[in-house]
Short mmCIF file of C-alpha atoms and ligand atoms in Angstrom, two decimals:
data_model
loop_
_atom_site.label_atom_id
_atom_site.label_comp_id
_atom_site.label_asym_id
_atom_site.label_seq_id
_atom_site.Cartn_x
_atom_site.Cartn_y
_atom_site.Cartn_z
CA UNK A 814 46.44 -95.21 -188.55
CA UNK A 815 47.22 -97.92 -186.01
CA UNK A 816 47.95 -95.27 -183.45
CA UNK A 817 44.63 -93.52 -184.09
CA UNK A 818 42.74 -96.79 -183.60
CA UNK A 819 44.68 -97.54 -180.40
CA UNK A 820 43.93 -94.07 -179.04
CA UNK A 821 40.24 -94.54 -179.79
CA UNK A 822 40.22 -97.91 -178.02
CA UNK A 823 41.81 -96.33 -174.94
CA UNK A 824 39.28 -93.51 -174.99
CA UNK A 825 36.22 -95.77 -174.94
CA UNK A 826 36.46 -96.89 -171.28
CA UNK A 827 37.09 -93.28 -170.23
CA UNK A 828 33.91 -92.10 -171.91
CA UNK A 829 31.82 -94.72 -170.16
CA UNK A 830 33.50 -94.04 -166.80
CA UNK A 831 32.51 -90.40 -167.09
CA UNK A 832 28.86 -91.45 -166.81
CA UNK A 833 29.39 -94.27 -164.34
CA UNK A 834 29.04 -96.82 -167.14
CA UNK A 835 25.57 -95.57 -168.08
CA UNK A 836 24.70 -94.75 -171.67
CA UNK A 837 24.08 -91.00 -171.85
CA UNK A 838 20.93 -89.73 -173.54
CA UNK A 839 21.16 -86.92 -176.06
CA UNK A 840 20.05 -83.51 -174.82
CA UNK A 841 19.36 -82.29 -178.39
CA UNK A 842 19.02 -78.77 -177.05
CA UNK A 843 19.11 -75.70 -179.27
CA UNK A 844 20.67 -72.53 -177.87
CA UNK A 845 19.06 -70.41 -180.58
CA UNK A 846 15.56 -71.38 -179.34
CA UNK A 847 14.65 -68.38 -177.16
CA UNK A 848 11.32 -69.77 -175.95
CA UNK A 849 13.13 -72.86 -174.65
CA UNK A 850 15.83 -70.70 -172.99
CA UNK A 851 13.15 -68.61 -171.28
CA UNK A 852 11.42 -71.73 -169.95
CA UNK A 853 14.78 -73.05 -168.77
CA UNK A 854 15.62 -69.78 -167.01
CA UNK A 855 12.27 -69.87 -165.23
CA UNK A 856 12.84 -73.42 -164.00
CA UNK A 857 16.34 -72.50 -162.89
CA UNK A 858 15.30 -69.53 -160.73
CA UNK A 859 12.35 -71.47 -159.30
CA UNK A 860 14.03 -74.77 -158.49
CA UNK A 861 17.81 -74.47 -158.48
CA UNK A 862 18.89 -71.08 -157.25
CA UNK A 863 18.01 -71.79 -153.62
CA UNK A 864 21.05 -74.03 -153.44
CA UNK A 865 23.17 -73.32 -156.52
CA UNK A 866 24.58 -70.12 -157.94
CA UNK A 867 25.43 -69.12 -161.51
CA UNK A 868 27.55 -66.27 -160.32
CA UNK A 869 29.17 -65.35 -163.63
CA UNK A 870 25.81 -64.41 -165.10
CA UNK A 871 23.85 -61.18 -164.64
CA UNK A 872 20.07 -60.88 -164.95
CA UNK A 873 20.56 -57.98 -167.32
CA UNK A 874 22.56 -60.11 -169.73
CA UNK A 875 19.90 -62.82 -169.66
CA UNK A 876 17.27 -60.19 -170.44
CA UNK A 877 19.26 -58.89 -173.39
CA UNK A 878 20.03 -62.31 -174.87
CA UNK A 879 16.60 -63.83 -174.29
CA UNK A 880 14.66 -60.79 -175.44
CA UNK A 881 13.09 -59.83 -172.09
CA UNK A 882 12.41 -56.31 -170.86
CA UNK A 883 13.50 -55.23 -167.38
CA UNK A 884 9.89 -55.55 -166.20
CA UNK A 885 9.62 -59.06 -167.59
CA UNK A 886 12.90 -59.94 -165.90
CA UNK A 887 11.69 -58.56 -162.60
CA UNK A 888 8.30 -60.29 -162.79
CA UNK A 889 9.45 -63.68 -164.02
CA UNK A 890 13.02 -64.32 -163.02
CA UNK A 891 14.19 -62.02 -160.24
CA UNK A 892 12.70 -63.54 -157.11
CA UNK A 893 15.93 -63.26 -155.21
CA UNK A 894 17.45 -60.10 -156.60
CA UNK A 895 16.54 -56.44 -156.70
CA UNK A 896 18.64 -54.86 -159.43
CA UNK A 897 19.00 -56.17 -162.98
CA UNK A 898 22.78 -55.68 -162.71
CA UNK A 899 23.07 -58.36 -160.03
CA UNK A 900 24.53 -61.78 -160.68
CA UNK A 901 22.71 -65.06 -159.98
CA UNK A 902 24.50 -65.68 -156.73
CA UNK A 903 22.31 -65.98 -153.70
CA UNK A 904 23.46 -69.28 -152.38
CA UNK A 905 22.66 -70.84 -149.08
CA UNK A 906 25.01 -70.56 -146.16
CA UNK A 907 27.99 -72.85 -146.82
CA UNK A 908 27.98 -74.34 -143.32
CA UNK A 909 24.26 -75.11 -143.53
CA UNK A 910 24.76 -76.72 -146.94
CA UNK A 911 27.51 -78.93 -145.60
CA UNK A 912 25.37 -79.95 -142.65
CA UNK A 913 22.31 -80.75 -144.80
CA UNK A 914 23.83 -82.36 -147.88
CA UNK A 915 27.35 -83.30 -146.79
CA UNK A 916 28.68 -81.16 -149.67
CA UNK A 917 28.33 -77.58 -150.85
CA UNK A 918 26.17 -77.35 -154.00
CA UNK A 919 28.58 -76.22 -156.74
CA UNK A 920 28.21 -73.07 -158.86
CA UNK A 921 26.56 -74.12 -162.14
CA UNK A 922 27.95 -71.36 -164.42
CA UNK A 923 30.15 -73.68 -166.45
CA UNK A 924 28.80 -77.12 -165.57
CA UNK A 925 27.37 -77.57 -169.08
CA UNK A 926 30.93 -77.26 -170.35
CA UNK A 927 32.66 -79.36 -167.70
CA UNK A 928 30.12 -82.19 -167.69
CA UNK A 929 28.60 -81.81 -171.15
CA UNK A 930 24.94 -81.27 -172.01
CA UNK A 931 24.20 -84.98 -172.52
CA UNK A 932 25.51 -85.75 -169.04
CA UNK A 933 23.40 -82.95 -167.52
CA UNK A 934 20.29 -84.13 -169.37
CA UNK A 935 20.78 -87.74 -168.29
CA UNK A 936 21.63 -86.70 -164.73
CA UNK A 937 18.39 -84.75 -164.28
CA UNK A 938 16.41 -87.71 -165.67
CA UNK A 939 18.16 -90.35 -163.57
CA UNK A 940 17.13 -89.79 -159.96
CA UNK A 941 15.52 -92.84 -158.35
CA UNK A 942 14.26 -93.87 -154.95
CA UNK A 943 16.91 -95.44 -152.72
CA UNK A 944 15.97 -95.81 -149.04
CA UNK A 945 19.59 -96.49 -148.13
CA UNK A 946 20.54 -92.88 -148.90
CA UNK A 947 20.10 -90.04 -146.35
CA UNK A 948 17.77 -88.04 -148.62
CA UNK A 949 16.02 -91.12 -150.02
CA UNK A 950 17.30 -90.85 -153.60
CA UNK A 951 20.24 -91.91 -155.69
CA UNK A 952 21.27 -91.16 -159.25
CA UNK A 953 22.33 -93.49 -162.05
CA UNK A 954 25.06 -91.23 -163.45
CA UNK A 955 26.11 -89.67 -160.11
CA UNK A 956 26.37 -92.47 -157.58
CA UNK A 957 25.44 -91.51 -154.00
CA UNK A 958 24.67 -87.93 -155.02
CA UNK A 959 24.10 -85.41 -152.23
CA UNK A 960 21.40 -83.50 -154.17
CA UNK A 961 17.76 -84.35 -153.48
CA UNK A 962 15.44 -84.89 -156.48
CA UNK A 963 14.09 -81.35 -156.36
CA UNK A 964 11.98 -81.79 -159.51
CA UNK A 965 10.26 -85.03 -158.44
CA UNK A 966 6.81 -83.45 -158.57
CA UNK A 967 7.30 -82.68 -162.25
CA UNK A 968 8.55 -86.16 -163.12
CA UNK A 969 7.00 -88.61 -160.66
CA UNK A 970 9.20 -91.02 -158.71
CA UNK A 971 11.36 -93.59 -160.43
CA UNK A 972 12.73 -96.89 -159.13
CA UNK A 973 15.56 -99.09 -160.31
CA UNK A 974 14.53 -102.48 -161.73
CA UNK A 975 17.28 -104.70 -163.23
CA UNK A 976 19.59 -101.69 -163.64
CA UNK A 977 16.89 -99.80 -165.55
CA UNK A 978 14.75 -96.88 -164.41
CA UNK A 979 11.00 -97.30 -164.21
CA UNK A 980 8.23 -95.01 -163.04
CA UNK A 981 6.74 -96.09 -159.72
CA UNK A 982 3.29 -95.00 -160.95
CA UNK A 983 2.52 -95.79 -164.57
CA UNK A 984 -0.02 -92.93 -164.56
CA UNK A 985 2.90 -90.49 -164.40
CA UNK A 986 3.89 -91.34 -167.99
CA UNK A 987 2.44 -88.13 -169.51
CA UNK A 988 3.99 -86.04 -166.76
CA UNK A 989 7.36 -87.73 -167.28
CA UNK A 990 7.18 -86.96 -170.99
CA UNK A 991 6.63 -83.26 -170.28
CA UNK A 992 9.45 -83.47 -167.73
CA UNK A 993 11.90 -84.54 -170.45
CA UNK A 994 11.02 -81.33 -172.30
CA UNK A 995 11.45 -79.33 -169.06
CA UNK A 996 14.87 -80.85 -168.55
CA UNK A 997 15.83 -80.13 -172.16
CA UNK A 998 14.90 -76.46 -171.58
CA UNK A 999 16.85 -76.37 -168.33
CA UNK A 1000 19.93 -77.92 -169.93
CA UNK A 1001 19.54 -75.48 -172.82
CA UNK A 1002 19.62 -72.59 -170.34
CA UNK A 1003 22.70 -74.01 -168.57
CA UNK A 1004 24.39 -74.50 -171.95
CA UNK A 1005 23.70 -70.84 -172.75
CA UNK A 1006 24.92 -69.71 -169.30
CA UNK A 1007 28.15 -71.67 -169.83
CA UNK A 1008 28.93 -69.65 -172.93
CA UNK A 1009 26.51 -66.78 -173.59
CA UNK A 1010 28.27 -65.93 -176.86
CA UNK A 1011 27.94 -69.41 -178.31
CA UNK A 1012 24.95 -68.61 -180.52
CA UNK A 1013 26.71 -65.51 -181.88
CA UNK A 1014 29.88 -67.55 -182.43
CA UNK A 1015 28.00 -70.20 -184.41
CA UNK A 1016 26.24 -67.51 -186.41
CA UNK A 1017 29.52 -65.80 -187.23
CA UNK A 1018 31.21 -69.13 -187.99
CA UNK A 1019 29.28 -69.99 -191.12
CA UNK A 1020 29.57 -66.41 -192.40
CA UNK A 1021 33.35 -66.59 -192.06
CA UNK A 1022 33.42 -69.93 -193.88
CA UNK A 1023 31.22 -68.55 -196.65
CA UNK A 1024 33.52 -65.54 -196.95
CA UNK A 1025 36.58 -67.78 -197.15
CA UNK A 1026 34.91 -69.97 -199.79
CA UNK A 1027 34.08 -66.96 -201.99
CA UNK A 1028 37.51 -65.47 -201.39
CA UNK A 1029 39.06 -68.78 -202.46
CA UNK A 1030 37.30 -68.59 -205.85
CA UNK A 1031 38.70 -65.11 -206.50
CA UNK A 1032 42.17 -66.04 -205.26
CA UNK A 1033 42.17 -69.11 -207.49
CA UNK A 1034 41.04 -67.14 -210.53
CA UNK A 1035 43.74 -64.57 -209.85
CA UNK A 1036 46.41 -67.24 -209.48
CA UNK A 1037 45.38 -68.74 -212.85
CA UNK A 1038 45.55 -65.32 -214.46
CA UNK A 1039 49.06 -64.60 -213.10
CA UNK A 1040 50.48 -67.98 -214.11
CA UNK A 1041 48.87 -68.16 -217.55
CA UNK A 1042 51.82 -66.86 -219.53
CA UNK A 1043 54.47 -68.60 -217.46
CA UNK A 1044 53.23 -72.17 -218.07
C1 LIG B 720 18.25 -78.54 -152.00
C2 LIG B 720 19.48 -78.07 -152.61
C3 LIG B 720 19.61 -78.25 -154.10
C4 LIG B 720 18.76 -77.80 -155.08
C5 LIG B 720 17.45 -77.04 -154.90
C6 LIG B 720 19.37 -78.18 -156.34
N1 LIG B 720 20.55 -78.82 -156.14
FE1 LIG B 720 21.84 -79.47 -157.55
N2 LIG B 720 23.11 -80.13 -156.14
C7 LIG B 720 22.92 -80.02 -154.78
C8 LIG B 720 24.04 -80.61 -154.08
C9 LIG B 720 24.23 -80.71 -152.57
C10 LIG B 720 24.92 -81.08 -155.08
C11 LIG B 720 26.27 -81.77 -154.89
C12 LIG B 720 26.07 -83.25 -155.00
C13 LIG B 720 27.29 -84.08 -154.64
O1 LIG B 720 28.42 -83.62 -154.88
O2 LIG B 720 27.08 -85.18 -154.11
C14 LIG B 720 24.30 -80.77 -156.36
C15 LIG B 720 24.85 -81.09 -157.59
C16 LIG B 720 24.33 -80.73 -158.80
C17 LIG B 720 24.93 -81.00 -160.09
C18 LIG B 720 26.23 -81.73 -160.32
C19 LIG B 720 27.32 -80.72 -160.50
C20 LIG B 720 28.64 -81.37 -160.74
O3 LIG B 720 29.24 -81.08 -161.77
O4 LIG B 720 29.07 -82.16 -159.89
C21 LIG B 720 24.12 -80.47 -161.04
C22 LIG B 720 24.32 -80.47 -162.54
C23 LIG B 720 23.00 -79.88 -160.36
N3 LIG B 720 23.15 -80.05 -159.00
C24 LIG B 720 21.96 -79.27 -161.00
C25 LIG B 720 20.85 -78.76 -160.35
C26 LIG B 720 19.73 -78.16 -161.04
C27 LIG B 720 19.62 -77.98 -162.55
C28 LIG B 720 18.84 -77.78 -160.09
C29 LIG B 720 17.49 -77.16 -160.29
C30 LIG B 720 16.55 -77.97 -161.02
C31 LIG B 720 19.41 -78.14 -158.79
N4 LIG B 720 20.63 -78.72 -158.99
C32 LIG B 720 18.80 -77.89 -157.58
C33 LIG B 720 21.84 -79.43 -154.14
C34 LIG B 720 20.76 -78.88 -154.77
#
């Protein structure tokens, strides 16, 4: 018991380091919500794919999982691809990226798994104006980030006041509220991309447990029957 408590105590600073000491907000996303996944996919191809790839994912697979026909895929998501069998991998030239941002934007196929959905959610909500940075913004959970705040028009600008984020214009409050939903949809899509079978796995999981529970009842009854005369 002592050891468990000690391990937990050692883990606490690691958890807070992972987010630069900032309390992460809960993404509360739901990978079974297809409407949310579709919205997220749309945001991703409109705002992220110019710089990032998700090269382990094919449009066709997205269409199948999100319930979209090939025409719907082509009209709504495939601005940078011709065939549904293509992967989401038109990235910018690596040398250009290095010149512009100092780093190459990483592939986002498994970022939801490596960083966690709460981190992603908080990250996309935590850009703020910082004139000392080359692109004018910084991020609370990713100090000195090389990525510009590409979704600023949907959120409104934020500034840092006493280590807390505040909207520069109070009138942007309604917009910022909608933005939190946008980000939830986007994180939901990235969570799905990180493990497209997750929903099916969860669905199968409870069926297996139910099967085992019913099987246990039969096995127990059988055991009682076998041992009845021996006791
Ligand atoms: C203009 C180019 C550009 C666009 C557009 C862009 N990003 Fe980025 N992004 C970057 C760069 C550059 C980095 C690397 C930052 C660093 O390492 O300092 C980055 C890093 C990230 C990271 C951190 C990855 C990690 O694990 O370190 C995430 C998550 C991310 N971007 C998500 C997004 C999402 C979601 C969108 C679309 C809404 C998006 N980005 C659009 C340039 C871009």
